[in-house]
PDB file of C-alpha atoms and ligand atoms in Angstrom:
ATOM      1  CA  MET D   6       0.076  -0.036   0.198  1.00 57.00           C
ATOM      2  CA  ALA D   7       1.375   3.265  -1.199  1.00 63.00           C
ATOM      3  CA  ASP D   8       2.167   6.578   1.113  1.00 87.00           C
ATOM      4  CA  LEU D   9       2.158   5.294   4.814  1.00 97.00           C
ATOM      5  CA  LYS D  10       2.645   7.735   6.946  1.00 98.00           C
ATOM      6  CA  VAL D  11       4.759   5.874   9.582  1.00 98.00           C
ATOM      7  CA  GLY D  12       6.415   8.778  12.985  1.00 98.00           C
ATOM      8  CA  VAL D  13       9.599   8.100  14.445  1.00 98.00           C
ATOM      9  CA  LEU D  14      10.205   9.432  17.666  1.00 98.00           C
ATOM     10  CA  ALA D  15      12.992  11.692  17.954  1.00 98.00           C
ATOM     11  CA  LEU D  16      13.556  13.269  21.325  1.00 97.00           C
ATOM     12  CA  GLN D  17      16.335  11.021  21.839  1.00 95.00           C
ATOM     13  CA  GLY D  18      18.322   8.267  20.542  1.00 92.00           C
ATOM     14  CA  GLY D  19      18.698   6.048  17.793  1.00 92.00           C
ATOM     15  CA  PHE D  20      15.757   7.092  15.427  1.00 96.00           C
ATOM     16  CA  GLU D  21      17.567   8.262  11.645  1.00 97.00           C
ATOM     17  CA  ALA D  22      18.376   4.631  10.567  1.00 98.00           C
ATOM     18  CA  HIS D  23      14.985   3.716  11.255  1.00 98.00           C
ATOM     19  CA  LEU D  24      13.851   6.573   8.783  1.00 98.00           C
ATOM     20  CA  ASP D  25      15.955   5.064   6.389  1.00 97.00           C
ATOM     21  CA  THR D  26      14.716   1.535   6.841  1.00 98.00           C
ATOM     22  CA  LEU D  27      11.077   2.870   6.597  1.00 98.00           C
ATOM     23  CA  ARG D  28      12.396   4.506   3.150  1.00 97.00           C
ATOM     24  CA  ARG D  29      13.748   1.950   1.926  1.00 97.00           C
ATOM     25  CA  LEU D  30      10.215  -0.337   2.585  1.00 97.00           C
ATOM     26  CA  GLY D  31       8.489   2.219   0.722  1.00 96.00           C
ATOM     27  CA  ALA D  32       7.173   4.366   3.840  1.00 97.00           C
ATOM     28  CA  GLU D  33       6.853   8.306   4.499  1.00 96.00           C
ATOM     29  CA  PRO D  34       8.301   8.415   7.445  1.00 98.00           C
ATOM     30  CA  ARG D  35       8.576  11.361   9.926  1.00 98.00           C
ATOM     31  CA  GLU D  36      10.368  12.452  12.849  1.00 98.00           C
ATOM     32  CA  VAL D  37       8.369  13.054  15.374  1.00 98.00           C
ATOM     33  CA  ARG D  38       8.770  16.015  18.628  1.00 98.00           C
ATOM     34  CA  THR D  39       5.402  17.329  19.208  1.00 98.00           C
ATOM     35  CA  PRO D  40       1.785  16.389  19.466  1.00 98.00           C
ATOM     36  CA  GLU D  41       1.005  18.140  16.565  1.00 98.00           C
ATOM     37  CA  ASP D  42       3.828  15.795  14.488  1.00 98.00           C
ATOM     38  CA  MET D  43       1.461  12.502  15.504  1.00 98.00           C
ATOM     39  CA  GLU D  44      -1.734  13.791  13.622  1.00 97.00           C
ATOM     40  CA  GLY D  45      -2.589  11.424  10.232  1.00 96.00           C
ATOM     41  CA  LEU D  46      -0.129   9.011  11.492  1.00 98.00           C
ATOM     42  CA  ASP D  47      -0.797   5.141  10.646  1.00 98.00           C
ATOM     43  CA  ALA D  48       2.428   3.989  12.663  1.00 98.00           C
ATOM     44  CA  LEU D  49       4.822   4.956  14.560  1.00 98.00           C
ATOM     45  CA  VAL D  50       8.207   3.693  15.814  1.00 98.00           C
ATOM     46  CA  ILE D  51       9.551   3.857  19.568  1.00 98.00           C
ATOM     47  CA  PRO D  52      13.745   3.728  19.072  1.00 98.00           C
ATOM     48  CA  GLY D  53      16.559   2.728  21.218  1.00 97.00           C
ATOM     49  CA  GLY D  54      18.073   5.210  22.982  1.00 96.00           C
ATOM     50  CA  GLU D  55      17.629   5.628  27.135  1.00 96.00           C
ATOM     51  CA  SER D  56      14.340   4.394  28.095  1.00 97.00           C
ATOM     52  CA  THR D  57      14.206   7.114  31.376  1.00 97.00           C
ATOM     53  CA  THR D  58      15.656  10.138  29.268  1.00 98.00           C
ATOM     54  CA  ILE D  59      12.793   9.572  26.258  1.00 98.00           C
ATOM     55  CA  GLY D  60      10.092   8.721  29.310  1.00 98.00           C
ATOM     56  CA  LYS D  61      10.875  12.307  30.355  1.00 98.00           C
ATOM     57  CA  LEU D  62      10.891  13.918  27.098  1.00 98.00           C
ATOM     58  CA  ILE D  63       7.534  12.321  26.002  1.00 98.00           C
ATOM     59  CA  ALA D  64       6.155  14.443  29.413  1.00 98.00           C
ATOM     60  CA  SER D  65       7.821  17.401  28.792  1.00 98.00           C
ATOM     61  CA  ALA D  66       6.938  17.830  24.743  1.00 98.00           C
ATOM     62  CA  ASP D  67       3.430  16.633  26.447  1.00 98.00           C
ATOM     63  CA  LEU D  68       3.396  13.690  24.087  1.00 98.00           C
ATOM     64  CA  GLU D  69       1.233  11.373  26.206  1.00 98.00           C
ATOM     65  CA  PRO D  70      -1.979  11.892  25.075  1.00 98.00           C
ATOM     66  CA  ALA D  71      -1.531  11.509  21.528  1.00 98.00           C
ATOM     67  CA  LEU D  72       0.690   8.381  21.916  1.00 98.00           C
ATOM     68  CA  ARG D  73      -2.046   7.160  23.783  1.00 98.00           C
ATOM     69  CA  ALA D  74      -4.719   8.061  21.144  1.00 98.00           C
ATOM     70  CA  HIS D  75      -2.411   6.720  18.571  1.00 98.00           C
ATOM     71  CA  HIS D  76      -2.403   3.355  20.002  1.00 98.00           C
ATOM     72  CA  GLU D  77      -5.989   3.214  21.543  1.00 98.00           C
ATOM     73  CA  ALA D  78      -7.374   3.737  17.670  1.00 97.00           C
ATOM     74  CA  GLY D  79      -5.405   0.860  17.216  1.00 97.00           C
ATOM     75  CA  ARG D  80      -2.413   2.242  14.930  1.00 98.00           C
ATOM     76  CA  PRO D  81       0.498  -0.125  15.084  1.00 98.00           C
ATOM     77  CA  ILE D  82       3.710   0.859  17.078  1.00 98.00           C
ATOM     78  CA  LEU D  83       7.327  -0.627  17.112  1.00 98.00           C
ATOM     79  CA  GLY D  84       9.108   0.106  20.102  1.00 98.00           C
ATOM     80  CA  THR D  85      13.166  -1.232  19.872  1.00 98.00           C
ATOM     81  CA  CYS D  86      14.965  -1.385  22.384  1.00 98.00           C
ATOM     82  CA  ALA D  87      14.726   1.127  25.533  1.00 98.00           C
ATOM     83  CA  GLY D  88      11.055   1.796  22.898  1.00 98.00           C
ATOM     84  CA  LEU D  89      10.439  -1.811  24.015  1.00 98.00           C
ATOM     85  CA  ILE D  90      11.035  -0.740  27.590  1.00 98.00           C
ATOM     86  CA  VAL D  91       8.946   2.572  27.135  1.00 98.00           C
ATOM     87  CA  CYS D  92       6.010   0.251  26.494  1.00 98.00           C
ATOM     88  CA  ASP D  93       6.191  -1.721  28.659  1.00 98.00           C
ATOM     89  CA  ALA D  94       2.974  -2.591  31.382  1.00 98.00           C
ATOM     90  CA  GLU D  95       5.410  -0.387  34.084  1.00 98.00           C
ATOM     91  CA  HIS D  96       6.170   2.554  31.612  1.00 98.00           C
ATOM     92  CA  LEU D  97       3.102   3.676  29.218  1.00 98.00           C
ATOM     93  CA  GLY D  98       1.191   0.265  29.538  1.00 98.00           C
ATOM     94  CA  PHE D  99       0.971  -0.066  25.343  1.00 98.00           C
ATOM     95  CA  ILE D 100       1.906  -4.126  26.102  1.00 98.00           C
ATOM     96  CA  ASP D 101       1.315  -6.608  28.681  1.00 98.00           C
ATOM     97  CA  ALA D 102       5.251  -7.433  29.490  1.00 98.00           C
ATOM     98  CA  GLU D 103       7.757  -6.286  31.686  1.00 98.00           C
ATOM     99  CA  ALA D 104      11.356  -5.637  30.155  1.00 98.00           C
ATOM    100  CA  LYS D 105      14.573  -5.411  32.641  1.00 97.00           C
ATOM    101  CA  ARG D 106      16.621  -2.992  31.749  1.00 96.00           C
ATOM    102  CA  ASN D 107      20.405  -4.338  30.735  1.00 95.00           C
ATOM    103  CA  ALA D 108      19.063  -7.779  31.119  1.00 95.00           C
ATOM    104  CA  PHE D 109      22.296  -9.222  29.429  1.00 92.00           C
ATOM    105  CA  GLY D 110      24.833  -7.906  32.210  1.00 82.00           C
ATOM    106  CA  ARG D 111      27.515  -5.929  31.848  1.00 68.00           C
ATOM    107  CA  GLN D 112      30.303  -8.178  30.185  1.00 62.00           C
ATOM    108  CA  LEU D 113      27.893  -8.409  27.468  1.00 66.00           C
ATOM    109  CA  GLN D 114      26.660  -4.429  26.835  1.00 80.00           C
ATOM    110  CA  SER D 115      26.643  -5.117  23.340  1.00 91.00           C
ATOM    111  CA  PHE D 116      26.575  -8.378  20.986  1.00 94.00           C
ATOM    112  CA  GLU D 117      25.106  -9.867  17.519  1.00 96.00           C
ATOM    113  CA  ALA D 118      23.128 -12.528  17.490  1.00 97.00           C
ATOM    114  CA  ASP D 119      21.265 -14.718  14.825  1.00 98.00           C
ATOM    115  CA  LEU D 120      17.710 -14.980  15.729  1.00 98.00           C
ATOM    116  CA  GLU D 121      14.981 -17.561  14.779  1.00 98.00           C
ATOM    117  CA  VAL D 122      11.832 -14.900  14.312  1.00 98.00           C
ATOM    118  CA  ALA D 123       8.882 -15.817  13.826  1.00 97.00           C
ATOM    119  CA  GLY D 124       6.989 -15.359  10.463  1.00 93.00           C
ATOM    120  CA  ILE D 125      10.089 -13.624   8.965  1.00 95.00           C
ATOM    121  CA  GLY D 126      10.938 -17.344   6.571  1.00 93.00           C
ATOM    122  CA  ASP D 127      14.063 -19.748   7.506  1.00 93.00           C
ATOM    123  CA  GLU D 128      16.582 -17.624   7.319  1.00 97.00           C
ATOM    124  CA  PRO D 129      18.136 -16.424  11.267  1.00 98.00           C
ATOM    125  CA  LEU D 130      17.975 -12.933  11.271  1.00 98.00           C
ATOM    126  CA  ARG D 131      21.131 -10.917  12.758  1.00 98.00           C
ATOM    127  CA  ALA D 132      20.162  -8.924  15.437  1.00 98.00           C
ATOM    128  CA  VAL D 133      22.240  -5.849  17.388  1.00 97.00           C
ATOM    129  CA  PHE D 134      22.120  -5.843  20.722  1.00 97.00           C
ATOM    130  CA  ILE D 135      23.423  -2.684  22.742  1.00 95.00           C
ATOM    131  CA  ARG D 136      22.590  -2.578  26.136  1.00 95.00           C
ATOM    132  CA  ALA D 137      19.900  -4.629  25.705  1.00 97.00           C
ATOM    133  CA  PRO D 138      16.860  -5.521  27.868  1.00 97.00           C
ATOM    134  CA  TRP D 139      14.883  -9.186  27.798  1.00 98.00           C
ATOM    135  CA  VAL D 140      11.158  -9.775  28.561  1.00 98.00           C
ATOM    136  CA  GLU D 141      10.652 -10.702  32.192  1.00 98.00           C
ATOM    137  CA  ARG D 142       7.194 -11.283  31.948  1.00 98.00           C
ATOM    138  CA  CYS D 143       4.337 -11.407  29.290  1.00 96.00           C
ATOM    139  CA  GLY D 144       0.783 -11.483  29.351  1.00 98.00           C
ATOM    140  CA  PRO D 145      -1.452 -14.529  28.118  1.00 98.00           C
ATOM    141  CA  GLU D 146      -2.065 -12.645  24.728  1.00 98.00           C
ATOM    142  CA  VAL D 147       1.041 -11.874  24.112  1.00 98.00           C
ATOM    143  CA  GLU D 148       3.118 -13.654  21.017  1.00 98.00           C
ATOM    144  CA  VAL D 149       6.817 -14.461  21.539  1.00 98.00           C
ATOM    145  CA  LEU D 150       8.445 -13.734  18.159  1.00 98.00           C
ATOM    146  CA  ALA D 151      12.078 -14.814  19.228  1.00 98.00           C
ATOM    147  CA  SER D 152      14.085 -15.504  21.856  1.00 98.00           C
ATOM    148  CA  CYS D 153      17.837 -15.207  23.228  1.00 97.00           C
ATOM    149  CA  ASP D 154      19.332 -17.120  25.614  1.00 94.00           C
ATOM    150  CA  GLY D 155      15.469 -18.315  26.844  1.00 96.00           C
ATOM    151  CA  HIS D 156      14.384 -14.806  27.038  1.00 97.00           C
ATOM    152  CA  PRO D 157      12.000 -13.102  25.207  1.00 98.00           C
ATOM    153  CA  VAL D 158      12.918 -10.669  22.475  1.00 98.00           C
ATOM    154  CA  ALA D 159      10.734  -9.726  20.341  1.00 98.00           C
ATOM    155  CA  ILE D 160       7.290  -9.981  21.047  1.00 98.00           C
ATOM    156  CA  ARG D 161       3.570  -8.576  19.832  1.00 98.00           C
ATOM    157  CA  GLU D 162       0.373  -7.826  21.257  1.00 98.00           C
ATOM    158  CA  GLY D 163      -1.975  -6.807  18.990  1.00 97.00           C
ATOM    159  CA  SER D 164      -1.454  -3.606  17.227  1.00 98.00           C
ATOM    160  CA  VAL D 165       1.741  -3.270  19.183  1.00 98.00           C
ATOM    161  CA  LEU D 166       5.161  -4.922  17.935  1.00 98.00           C
ATOM    162  CA  ALA D 167       8.601  -4.429  20.343  1.00 98.00           C
ATOM    163  CA  CYS D 168      11.937  -6.066  20.308  1.00 98.00           C
ATOM    164  CA  ALA D 169      15.042  -6.313  22.809  1.00 98.00           C
ATOM    165  CA  PHE D 170      17.399  -5.647  19.606  1.00 98.00           C
ATOM    166  CA  HIS D 171      18.005  -3.031  16.897  1.00 98.00           C
ATOM    167  CA  PRO D 172      16.531  -3.900  13.725  1.00 98.00           C
ATOM    168  CA  GLU D 173      17.808  -0.405  12.241  1.00 98.00           C
ATOM    169  CA  LEU D 174      21.495  -1.045  12.309  1.00 97.00           C
ATOM    170  CA  THR D 175      21.236  -4.306   9.918  1.00 97.00           C
ATOM    171  CA  ASP D 176      21.126  -4.332   6.108  1.00 96.00           C
ATOM    172  CA  ASP D 177      17.733  -6.830   7.076  1.00 97.00           C
ATOM    173  CA  PRO D 178      14.621  -5.003   6.758  1.00 97.00           C
ATOM    174  CA  ARG D 179      12.738  -8.318   7.465  1.00 98.00           C
ATOM    175  CA  PHE D 180      11.710  -6.989  11.096  1.00 98.00           C
ATOM    176  CA  HIS D 181      10.612  -3.654   9.693  1.00 98.00           C
ATOM    177  CA  ALA D 182       8.614  -5.404   7.148  1.00 97.00           C
ATOM    178  CA  ILE D 183       6.438  -7.035   9.999  1.00 98.00           C
ATOM    179  CA  PHE D 184       5.616  -3.862  11.205  1.00 98.00           C
ATOM    180  CA  MET D 185       4.982  -2.714   7.458  1.00 98.00           C
ATOM    181  CA  ALA D 186       2.527  -5.573   7.129  1.00 97.00           C
ATOM    182  CA  MET D 187       0.586  -4.629  10.304  1.00 98.00           C
ATOM    183  CA  THR D 188       0.648  -1.142   9.711  1.00 98.00           C
ATOM    184  CA  THR D 189      -1.373  -2.321   5.884  1.00 97.00           C
ATOM    185  CA  SER D 190      -3.651  -4.646   7.248  1.00 97.00           C
ATOM    186  CA  ALA D 191      -4.688  -1.679  10.420  1.00 97.00           C
ATOM    187  CA  ARG D 192      -5.170   1.070   7.546  1.00 94.00           C
ATOM    188  CA  GLU D 193      -7.058  -1.436   5.376  1.00 93.00           C
ATOM    189  CA  ARG D 194      -9.548  -2.295   8.571  1.00 91.00           C
ATOM    190  CA  ALA D 195      -9.426   1.227   9.353  1.00 88.00           C
ATOM    191  CA  GLY D 196     -10.641   1.986   5.955  1.00 86.00           C
ATOM    192  CA  GLU D 197     -13.140  -0.739   5.593  1.00 88.00           C
ATOM    193  CA  GLU D 198     -14.928   0.500   9.501  1.00 86.00           C
ATOM    194  CA  ALA D 199     -15.233   3.853   7.785  1.00 87.00           C
ATOM    195  CA  ALA D 200     -16.579   3.111   4.450  1.00 88.00           C
ATOM    196  CA  ARG D 201     -19.235   1.021   6.865  1.00 83.00           C
TER     197      ARG D 201
HETATM  198  N1  LIG O 312      20.012   0.494  28.313  1.00 54.44           N
HETATM  199  C1  LIG O 312      19.024   1.334  27.666  1.00 54.44           C
HETATM  200  C2  LIG O 312      18.402   1.652  28.632  1.00 54.44           C
HETATM  201  O1  LIG O 312      17.507   1.411  29.443  1.00 54.44           O
HETATM  202  C3  LIG O 312      18.152   0.643  26.081  1.00 54.44           C
HETATM  203  C4  LIG O 312      19.446   0.676  25.572  1.00 54.44           C
HETATM  204  C5  LIG O 312      19.266   0.527  23.885  1.00 54.44           C
HETATM  205  O2  LIG O 312      18.484   1.603  23.759  1.00 54.44           O
HETATM  206  N2  LIG O 312      19.884   0.547  22.573  1.00 54.44           N
HETATM  207  O3  LIG O 312      17.247   2.720  28.067  1.00 54.44           O
END
């Protein structure tokens, strides 16, 4: 589907590489810094960075009501690394899961791993982890798409997709493609509802 408008929260952290990946998949990405920037978006990415800082900047930019409205309208959200933490049950509560920050330990601040990810085919996905969280608890409606060392690192519940790694830092766009497929379906559903 043409011209899907995908916002990338650009308050702090690694938002630029997400813009590139989304463009490559044919979306129209837009940096989001204010509630006005959220208008007309089909989907939103909350990138990696520092979750405490991103949370504070969401509050000071008064973005929380617009983020909640986006979520409640069933428009997809992708949270990566710090973005997963920001979406979890102890923060914005967009997904019924709890992330454990910096979970892989100091000696493993950054590493790469080949992951089997449900829904992207047999070829493993090279995943870059940077002071990554893992998912410590997830609710019954949460689908685990990938795990690393026995801990969930990619999850989905309804319109929310989240991962502990940085899918924007490799050349492989397959994780973002899952998100774009969710965005296409959400927009088709919204179109059908409007036509009813
Ligand atoms: N360790 C960061 C946090 O807890 C997340 C790191 C990242 O986004 N790469 O917020």
